DNA sequence: GTTCATGCAAATCGTTTGCACAATG
DNA sequence: CATTGTGCAAACGATTTGCATGAAC
């Protein structure tokens, strides 16, 4: 049973503060290393639990969300995907254009962009039926 | 030392065949379950190894590639990311427009699209310097 | 004082790897 | 027959969880 009330803890507010002051999209263990000096008895479990709570509160987002499995696709032609956040299934979006922005974007960034990764997240047809 | 020659094995060609005849972007264990009746002594390790080889050969792609860690972002406003395939770091793409295609796409698909996930893959500035 | 969060350690789960044996070319 | 692939089981690494203690309200 999930609780609806959250308490303020030093650990949790520090995590959010660090996340708000960096744009490096940290991992849990990076946050752990950052906080360890200030909270010597901090544990990784606490970091993970708080990240989960902050995400529930909508204060942060977990990147590359979706399932935790590797998935494989024999269609190597660039195409967009639809990822269902309920059941985890992934569909091809055959009819949706994937804008060829590689050249455009390369002019706007110092990095070397090689590939676009475009996916649409939402609820799939099957899961919609079940509601 | 990585070999440059690949042999044909029943297991590997079956994996590719299954992948080519489905668009459900299978996981390794789904493939394993599919193949188990035909190859009763099949092991998951074999499936993973062959998926790796097929990817090397360019016959398939692993989806949501990049690092294996969860990463967190306190910037919940929709924005594109750049993911370096060499060092795994992730940058915000502040200046790159993320096209608001949610409405457009919803007209083209039976699923309910809620969110766009756009990332550019390539080599980051830092890694380029090291070359 | 009741409930929620923490720290610790053990468990979980997807994936990788070492090794002896089998199959390929 | 030299080399690559397989099956098995153990190892790995990120994340999760059970439980007793501590902090928040």
GROMACS .gro file of C-alpha atoms (C1' of nucleotides) in nm:
model
  312
    1UNK     CA    1   0.000   0.000   0.000
    2UNK     CA    2   0.151   0.328  -0.115
    3UNK     CA    3   0.144   0.622   0.121
    4UNK     CA    4   0.004   0.954   0.007
    5UNK     CA    5   0.196   1.178   0.240
    6UNK     CA    6   0.564   1.257   0.215
    7UNK     CA    7   0.784   1.390   0.489
    8UNK     CA    8   1.066   1.634   0.440
    9UNK     CA    9   1.399   1.468   0.494
   10UNK     CA   10   1.742   1.617   0.457
   11UNK     CA   11   1.845   1.341   0.223
   12UNK     CA   12   1.554   1.387  -0.015
   13UNK     CA   13   1.571   1.764  -0.035
   14UNK     CA   14   1.946   1.746  -0.091
   15UNK     CA   15   1.897   1.505  -0.380
   16UNK     CA   16   1.652   1.741  -0.544
   17UNK     CA   17   1.878   2.037  -0.482
   18UNK     CA   18   2.174   1.865  -0.644
   19UNK     CA   19   1.963   1.759  -0.940
   20UNK     CA   20   1.837   2.112  -0.988
   21UNK     CA   21   2.189   2.250  -0.995
   22UNK     CA   22   2.335   2.015  -1.250
   23UNK     CA   23   2.247   1.934  -1.606
   24UNK     CA   24   2.455   1.619  -1.627
   25UNK     CA   25   2.159   1.387  -1.572
   26UNK     CA   26   2.319   1.201  -1.285
   27UNK     CA   27   2.292   0.836  -1.202
   28UNK     CA   28   2.193   0.716  -0.857
   29UNK     CA   29   2.547   0.622  -0.766
   30UNK     CA   30   2.686   0.960  -0.875
   31UNK     CA   31   2.436   1.127  -0.644
   32UNK     CA   32   2.538   0.885  -0.372
   33UNK     CA   33   2.905   0.980  -0.414
   34UNK     CA   34   2.819   1.350  -0.405
   35UNK     CA   35   2.621   1.315  -0.085
   36UNK     CA   36   2.840   1.069   0.102
   37UNK     CA   37   3.063   1.337   0.264
   38UNK     CA   38   2.760   1.519   0.400
   39UNK     CA   39   2.570   1.201   0.495
   40UNK     CA   40   2.839   0.949   0.591
   41UNK     CA   41   2.591   0.672   0.663
   42UNK     CA   42   2.390   0.728   0.345
   43UNK     CA   43   2.290   0.414   0.159
   44UNK     CA   44   2.220   0.362  -0.209
   45UNK     CA   45   1.879   0.222  -0.128
   46UNK     CA   46   1.781   0.557   0.018
   47UNK     CA   47   1.892   0.736  -0.297
   48UNK     CA   48   1.687   0.505  -0.516
   49UNK     CA   49   1.384   0.526  -0.292
   50UNK     CA   50   1.395   0.905  -0.288
   51UNK     CA   51   1.441   0.929  -0.663
   52UNK     CA   52   1.130   0.717  -0.696
   53UNK     CA   53   0.936   0.942  -0.460
   54UNK     CA   54   1.053   1.260  -0.634
   55UNK     CA   55   0.945   1.113  -0.964
   56UNK     CA   56   0.602   1.032  -0.820
   57UNK     CA   57   0.578   1.392  -0.709
   58UNK     CA   58   0.660   1.501  -1.063
   59UNK     CA   59   0.970   1.687  -0.949
   60UNK     CA   60   1.203   1.494  -1.175
   61UNK     CA   61   1.197   1.255  -1.463
   62UNK     CA   62   1.372   0.930  -1.518
   63UNK     CA   63   1.531   0.930  -1.862
   64UNK     CA   64   1.493   0.654  -2.121
   65UNK     CA   65   1.188   0.542  -1.934
   66UNK     CA   66   1.000   0.234  -2.033
   67UNK     CA   67   1.090  -0.120  -1.964
   68UNK     CA   68   1.422  -0.226  -1.825
   69UNK     CA   69   1.488  -0.490  -2.088
   70UNK     CA   70   1.698  -0.467  -2.396
   71UNK     CA   71   1.480  -0.493  -2.704
   72UNK     CA   72   1.586  -0.583  -3.051
   73UNK     CA   73   1.462  -0.477  -3.392
   74UNK     CA   74   1.554  -0.632  -3.726
   75UNK     CA   75   1.424  -0.318  -3.901
   76UNK     CA   76   1.742  -0.114  -3.922
   77UNK     CA   77   1.586   0.161  -4.131
   78UNK     CA   78   1.533   0.470  -3.915
   79UNK     CA   79   1.180   0.484  -3.786
   80UNK     CA   80   0.996   0.614  -3.485
   81UNK     CA   81   0.863   0.394  -3.207
   82UNK     CA   82   0.565   0.404  -2.982
   83UNK     CA   83   0.630   0.279  -2.628
   84UNK     CA   84   0.338   0.192  -2.405
   85UNK     CA   85   0.402   0.305  -2.051
   86UNK     CA   86   0.143   0.060  -1.914
   87UNK     CA   87   0.236  -0.274  -2.064
   88UNK     CA   88   0.584  -0.196  -2.196
   89UNK     CA   89   0.519  -0.303  -2.552
   90UNK     CA   90   0.683  -0.122  -2.841
   91UNK     CA   91   0.530  -0.058  -3.180
   92UNK     CA   92   0.677   0.071  -3.503
   93UNK     CA   93   0.535   0.399  -3.628
   94UNK     CA   94   0.546   0.323  -3.997
   95UNK     CA   95   0.337   0.611  -4.115
   96UNK     CA   96   0.498   0.880  -3.907
   97UNK     CA   97   0.772   1.079  -4.070
   98UNK     CA   98   1.096   1.099  -3.881
   99UNK     CA   99   1.230   1.443  -3.964
  100UNK     CA  100   1.576   1.434  -4.114
  101UNK     CA  101   1.723   1.687  -3.880
  102UNK     CA  102   2.072   1.546  -3.852
  103UNK     CA  103   2.234   1.818  -4.064
  104UNK     CA  104   2.031   2.095  -3.909
  105UNK     CA  105   2.110   1.986  -3.557
  106UNK     CA  106   2.479   1.942  -3.628
  107UNK     CA  107   2.499   2.314  -3.705
  108UNK     CA  108   2.354   2.396  -3.363
  109UNK     CA  109   2.575   2.181  -3.143
  110UNK     CA  110   2.944   2.114  -3.086
  111UNK     CA  111   2.874   1.740  -3.071
  112UNK     CA  112   2.872   1.512  -3.370
  113UNK     CA  113   2.517   1.391  -3.419
  114UNK     CA  114   2.498   1.063  -3.608
  115UNK     CA  115   2.149   0.938  -3.546
  116UNK     CA  116   1.806   1.039  -3.427
  117UNK     CA  117   1.615   0.843  -3.171
  118UNK     CA  118   1.248   0.933  -3.171
  119UNK     CA  119   0.984   0.764  -2.965
  120UNK     CA  120   0.634   0.851  -2.863
  121UNK     CA  121   0.524   0.750  -2.516
  122UNK     CA  122   0.166   0.687  -2.412
  123UNK     CA  123  -0.103   0.423  -2.375
  124UNK     CA  124  -0.133   0.163  -2.648
  125UNK     CA  125  -0.451   0.051  -2.824
  126UNK     CA  126  -0.472  -0.274  -2.628
  127UNK     CA  127  -0.437  -0.107  -2.289
  128UNK     CA  128  -0.694   0.158  -2.387
  129UNK     CA  129  -0.947  -0.120  -2.455
  130UNK     CA  130  -0.908  -0.253  -2.104
  131UNK     CA  131  -1.026   0.069  -1.943
  132UNK     CA  132   4.032  -1.065  -2.941
  133UNK     CA  133   3.718  -1.045  -3.151
  134UNK     CA  134   3.682  -1.283  -3.440
  135UNK     CA  135   3.606  -1.151  -3.785
  136UNK     CA  136   3.443  -1.461  -3.928
  137UNK     CA  137   3.103  -1.589  -3.834
  138UNK     CA  138   2.971  -1.940  -3.884
  139UNK     CA  139   2.616  -2.027  -3.966
  140UNK     CA  140   2.437  -2.190  -3.680
  141UNK     CA  141   2.077  -2.300  -3.661
  142UNK     CA  142   2.025  -2.101  -3.345
  143UNK     CA  143   2.151  -1.774  -3.489
  144UNK     CA  144   1.965  -1.794  -3.817
  145UNK     CA  145   1.646  -1.886  -3.632
  146UNK     CA  146   1.684  -1.579  -3.410
  147UNK     CA  147   1.717  -1.355  -3.711
  148UNK     CA  148   1.428  -1.524  -3.886
  149UNK     CA  149   1.199  -1.474  -3.586
  150UNK     CA  150   1.306  -1.112  -3.554
  151UNK     CA  151   1.236  -1.049  -3.921
  152UNK     CA  152   0.886  -1.191  -3.891
  153UNK     CA  153   0.773  -0.993  -3.593
  154UNK     CA  154   0.746  -0.625  -3.523
  155UNK     CA  155   0.704  -0.659  -3.149
  156UNK     CA  156   1.068  -0.575  -3.075
  157UNK     CA  157   1.128  -0.885  -2.868
  158UNK     CA  158   1.338  -0.920  -2.559
  159UNK     CA  159   1.603  -1.188  -2.528
  160UNK     CA  160   1.391  -1.399  -2.300
  161UNK     CA  161   1.090  -1.382  -2.532
  162UNK     CA  162   1.308  -1.512  -2.812
  163UNK     CA  163   1.434  -1.780  -2.577
  164UNK     CA  164   1.079  -1.892  -2.499
  165UNK     CA  165   0.990  -1.899  -2.869
  166UNK     CA  166   1.288  -2.113  -2.954
  167UNK     CA  167   1.289  -2.347  -2.656
  168UNK     CA  168   1.051  -2.604  -2.813
  169UNK     CA  169   1.269  -2.628  -3.122
  170UNK     CA  170   1.600  -2.617  -2.929
  171UNK     CA  171   1.526  -2.786  -2.597
  172UNK     CA  172   1.876  -2.733  -2.463
  173UNK     CA  173   1.897  -2.369  -2.570
  174UNK     CA  174   2.043  -2.130  -2.315
  175UNK     CA  175   1.981  -1.762  -2.262
  176UNK     CA  176   2.352  -1.693  -2.293
  177UNK     CA  177   2.341  -1.820  -2.650
  178UNK     CA  178   2.054  -1.589  -2.733
  179UNK     CA  179   2.238  -1.288  -2.592
  180UNK     CA  180   2.561  -1.378  -2.766
  181UNK     CA  181   2.388  -1.419  -3.100
  182UNK     CA  182   2.197  -1.096  -3.064
  183UNK     CA  183   2.531  -0.927  -3.007
  184UNK     CA  184   2.679  -1.087  -3.317
  185UNK     CA  185   2.380  -1.000  -3.533
  186UNK     CA  186   2.406  -0.642  -3.414
  187UNK     CA  187   2.777  -0.636  -3.504
  188UNK     CA  188   2.680  -0.759  -3.848
  189UNK     CA  189   2.431  -0.475  -3.875
  190UNK     CA  190   2.140  -0.714  -3.918
  191UNK     CA  191   1.952  -0.578  -3.623
  192UNK     CA  192   1.952  -0.292  -3.380
  193UNK     CA  193   1.927  -0.282  -3.007
  194UNK     CA  194   1.668  -0.029  -2.901
  195UNK     CA  195   1.713   0.242  -2.638
  196UNK     CA  196   2.086   0.198  -2.666
  197UNK     CA  197   2.320   0.395  -2.452
  198UNK     CA  198   2.427   0.335  -2.099
  199UNK     CA  199   2.273   0.076  -1.877
  200UNK     CA  200   2.208   0.310  -1.584
  201UNK     CA  201   1.895   0.494  -1.499
  202UNK     CA  202   1.949   0.866  -1.528
  203UNK     CA  203   1.749   1.142  -1.369
  204UNK     CA  204   1.662   1.493  -1.479
  205UNK     CA  205   1.501   1.764  -1.268
  206UNK     CA  206   1.415   1.955  -1.585
  207UNK     CA  207   1.066   1.823  -1.649
  208UNK     CA  208   1.001   2.061  -1.937
  209UNK     CA  209   1.009   1.868  -2.265
  210UNK     CA  210   1.347   1.898  -2.429
  211UNK     CA  211   1.571   1.691  -2.651
  212UNK     CA  212   1.881   1.511  -2.531
  213UNK     CA  213   2.213   1.431  -2.684
  214UNK     CA  214   2.355   1.092  -2.579
  215UNK     CA  215   2.720   1.019  -2.641
  216UNK     CA  216   2.767   0.662  -2.753
  217UNK     CA  217   3.134   0.666  -2.648
  218UNK     CA  218   3.132   0.792  -2.291
  219UNK     CA  219   2.761   0.760  -2.208
  220UNK     CA  220   2.714   1.119  -2.101
  221UNK     CA  221   2.388   1.297  -2.169
  222UNK     CA  222   2.346   1.664  -2.255
  223UNK     CA  223   2.041   1.884  -2.280
  224UNK     CA  224   1.974   2.031  -2.621
  225UNK     CA  225   1.843   2.365  -2.512
  226UNK     CA  226   1.850   2.536  -2.847
  227UNK     CA  227   1.697   2.259  -3.049
  228UNK     CA  228   1.325   2.279  -3.104
  229UNK     CA  229   1.130   1.971  -3.011
  230UNK     CA  230   0.846   1.965  -3.261
  231UNK     CA  231   0.506   1.960  -3.097
  232UNK     CA  232   0.374   1.670  -3.293
  233UNK     CA  233   0.158   1.513  -3.025
  234UNK     CA  234  -0.170   1.617  -3.183
  235UNK     CA  235  -0.055   1.537  -3.534
  236UNK     CA  236   0.067   1.193  -3.439
  237UNK     CA  237  -0.245   1.110  -3.243
  238UNK     CA  238  -0.444   1.141  -3.563
  239UNK     CA  239  -0.222   0.885  -3.731
  240UNK     CA  240  -0.227   0.611  -3.470
  241UNK     CA  241  -0.477   0.415  -3.261
  242UNK     CA  242  -0.261   0.460  -2.952
  243UNK     CA  243  -0.286   0.752  -2.716
  244UNK     CA  244   0.035   0.952  -2.748
  245UNK     CA  245   0.109   1.158  -2.439
  246UNK     CA  246   0.470   1.253  -2.476
  247UNK     CA  247   0.758   1.278  -2.718
  248UNK     CA  248   1.097   1.136  -2.641
  249UNK     CA  249   1.362   1.278  -2.872
  250UNK     CA  250   1.730   1.212  -2.845
  251UNK     CA  251   2.022   1.257  -3.074
  252UNK     CA  252   2.295   0.996  -3.063
  253UNK     CA  253   2.655   1.054  -3.159
  254UNK     CA  254   2.998   1.156  -3.032
  255UNK     CA  255   3.016   1.436  -2.779
  256UNK     CA  256   3.249   1.737  -2.788
  257UNK     CA  257   3.479   1.594  -2.521
  258UNK     CA  258   3.522   1.259  -2.693
  259UNK     CA  259   3.584   1.432  -3.028
  260UNK     CA  260   3.874   1.622  -2.872
  261UNK     CA  261   4.041   1.299  -2.769
  262UNK     CA  262   4.069   1.175  -3.126
  263DG     C1'  263   0.310   0.803   1.971
  264DT     C1'  264   0.212   0.680   1.503
  265DT     C1'  265   0.381   0.669   1.064
  266DC     C1'  266   0.724   0.728   0.732
  267DA     C1'  267   1.229   0.724   0.609
  268DT     C1'  268   1.681   0.542   0.680
  269DG     C1'  269   2.070   0.217   0.679
  270DC     C1'  270   2.219  -0.218   0.625
  271DA     C1'  271   2.242  -0.646   0.402
  272DA     C1'  272   2.044  -0.978   0.136
  273DA     C1'  273   1.764  -1.067  -0.264
  274DT     C1'  274   1.631  -0.988  -0.743
  275DC     C1'  275   1.674  -0.965  -1.223
  276DG     C1'  276   1.859  -0.886  -1.674
  277DT     C1'  277   2.287  -0.966  -1.879
  278DT     C1'  278   2.770  -1.136  -1.924
  279DT     C1'  279   3.134  -1.468  -1.887
  280DG     C1'  280   3.449  -1.896  -1.803
  281DC     C1'  281   3.484  -2.337  -1.925
  282DA     C1'  282   3.437  -2.802  -2.124
  283DC     C1'  283   3.220  -3.010  -2.507
  284DA     C1'  284   2.999  -3.003  -2.971
  285DA     C1'  285   2.947  -2.824  -3.435
  286DT     C1'  286   3.121  -2.565  -3.835
  287DG     C1'  287   3.401  -2.494  -4.236
  288DC     C1'  288   4.168  -3.013  -3.716
  289DA     C1'  289   4.158  -2.542  -3.606
  290DT     C1'  290   3.834  -2.239  -3.458
  291DT     C1'  291   3.386  -2.078  -3.341
  292DG     C1'  292   2.943  -2.170  -3.105
  293DT     C1'  293   2.684  -2.400  -2.742
  294DG     C1'  294   2.502  -2.515  -2.280
  295DC     C1'  295   2.560  -2.481  -1.821
  296DA     C1'  296   2.635  -2.247  -1.409
  297DA     C1'  297   2.849  -1.899  -1.178
  298DA     C1'  298   2.953  -1.404  -1.179
  299DC     C1'  299   2.818  -0.936  -1.242
  300DG     C1'  300   2.609  -0.487  -1.168
  301DA     C1'  301   2.222  -0.195  -1.121
  302DT     C1'  302   1.815  -0.179  -0.865
  303DT     C1'  303   1.483  -0.341  -0.510
  304DT     C1'  304   1.331  -0.505  -0.071
  305DG     C1'  305   1.277  -0.687   0.436
  306DC     C1'  306   1.364  -0.550   0.865
  307DA     C1'  307   1.500  -0.312   1.283
  308DT     C1'  308   1.616   0.153   1.424
  309DG     C1'  309   1.570   0.653   1.385
  310DA     C1'  310   1.343   1.088   1.236
  311DA     C1'  311   0.929   1.365   1.117
  312DC     C1'  312   0.501   1.544   1.237
   0.00000   0.00000   0.00000
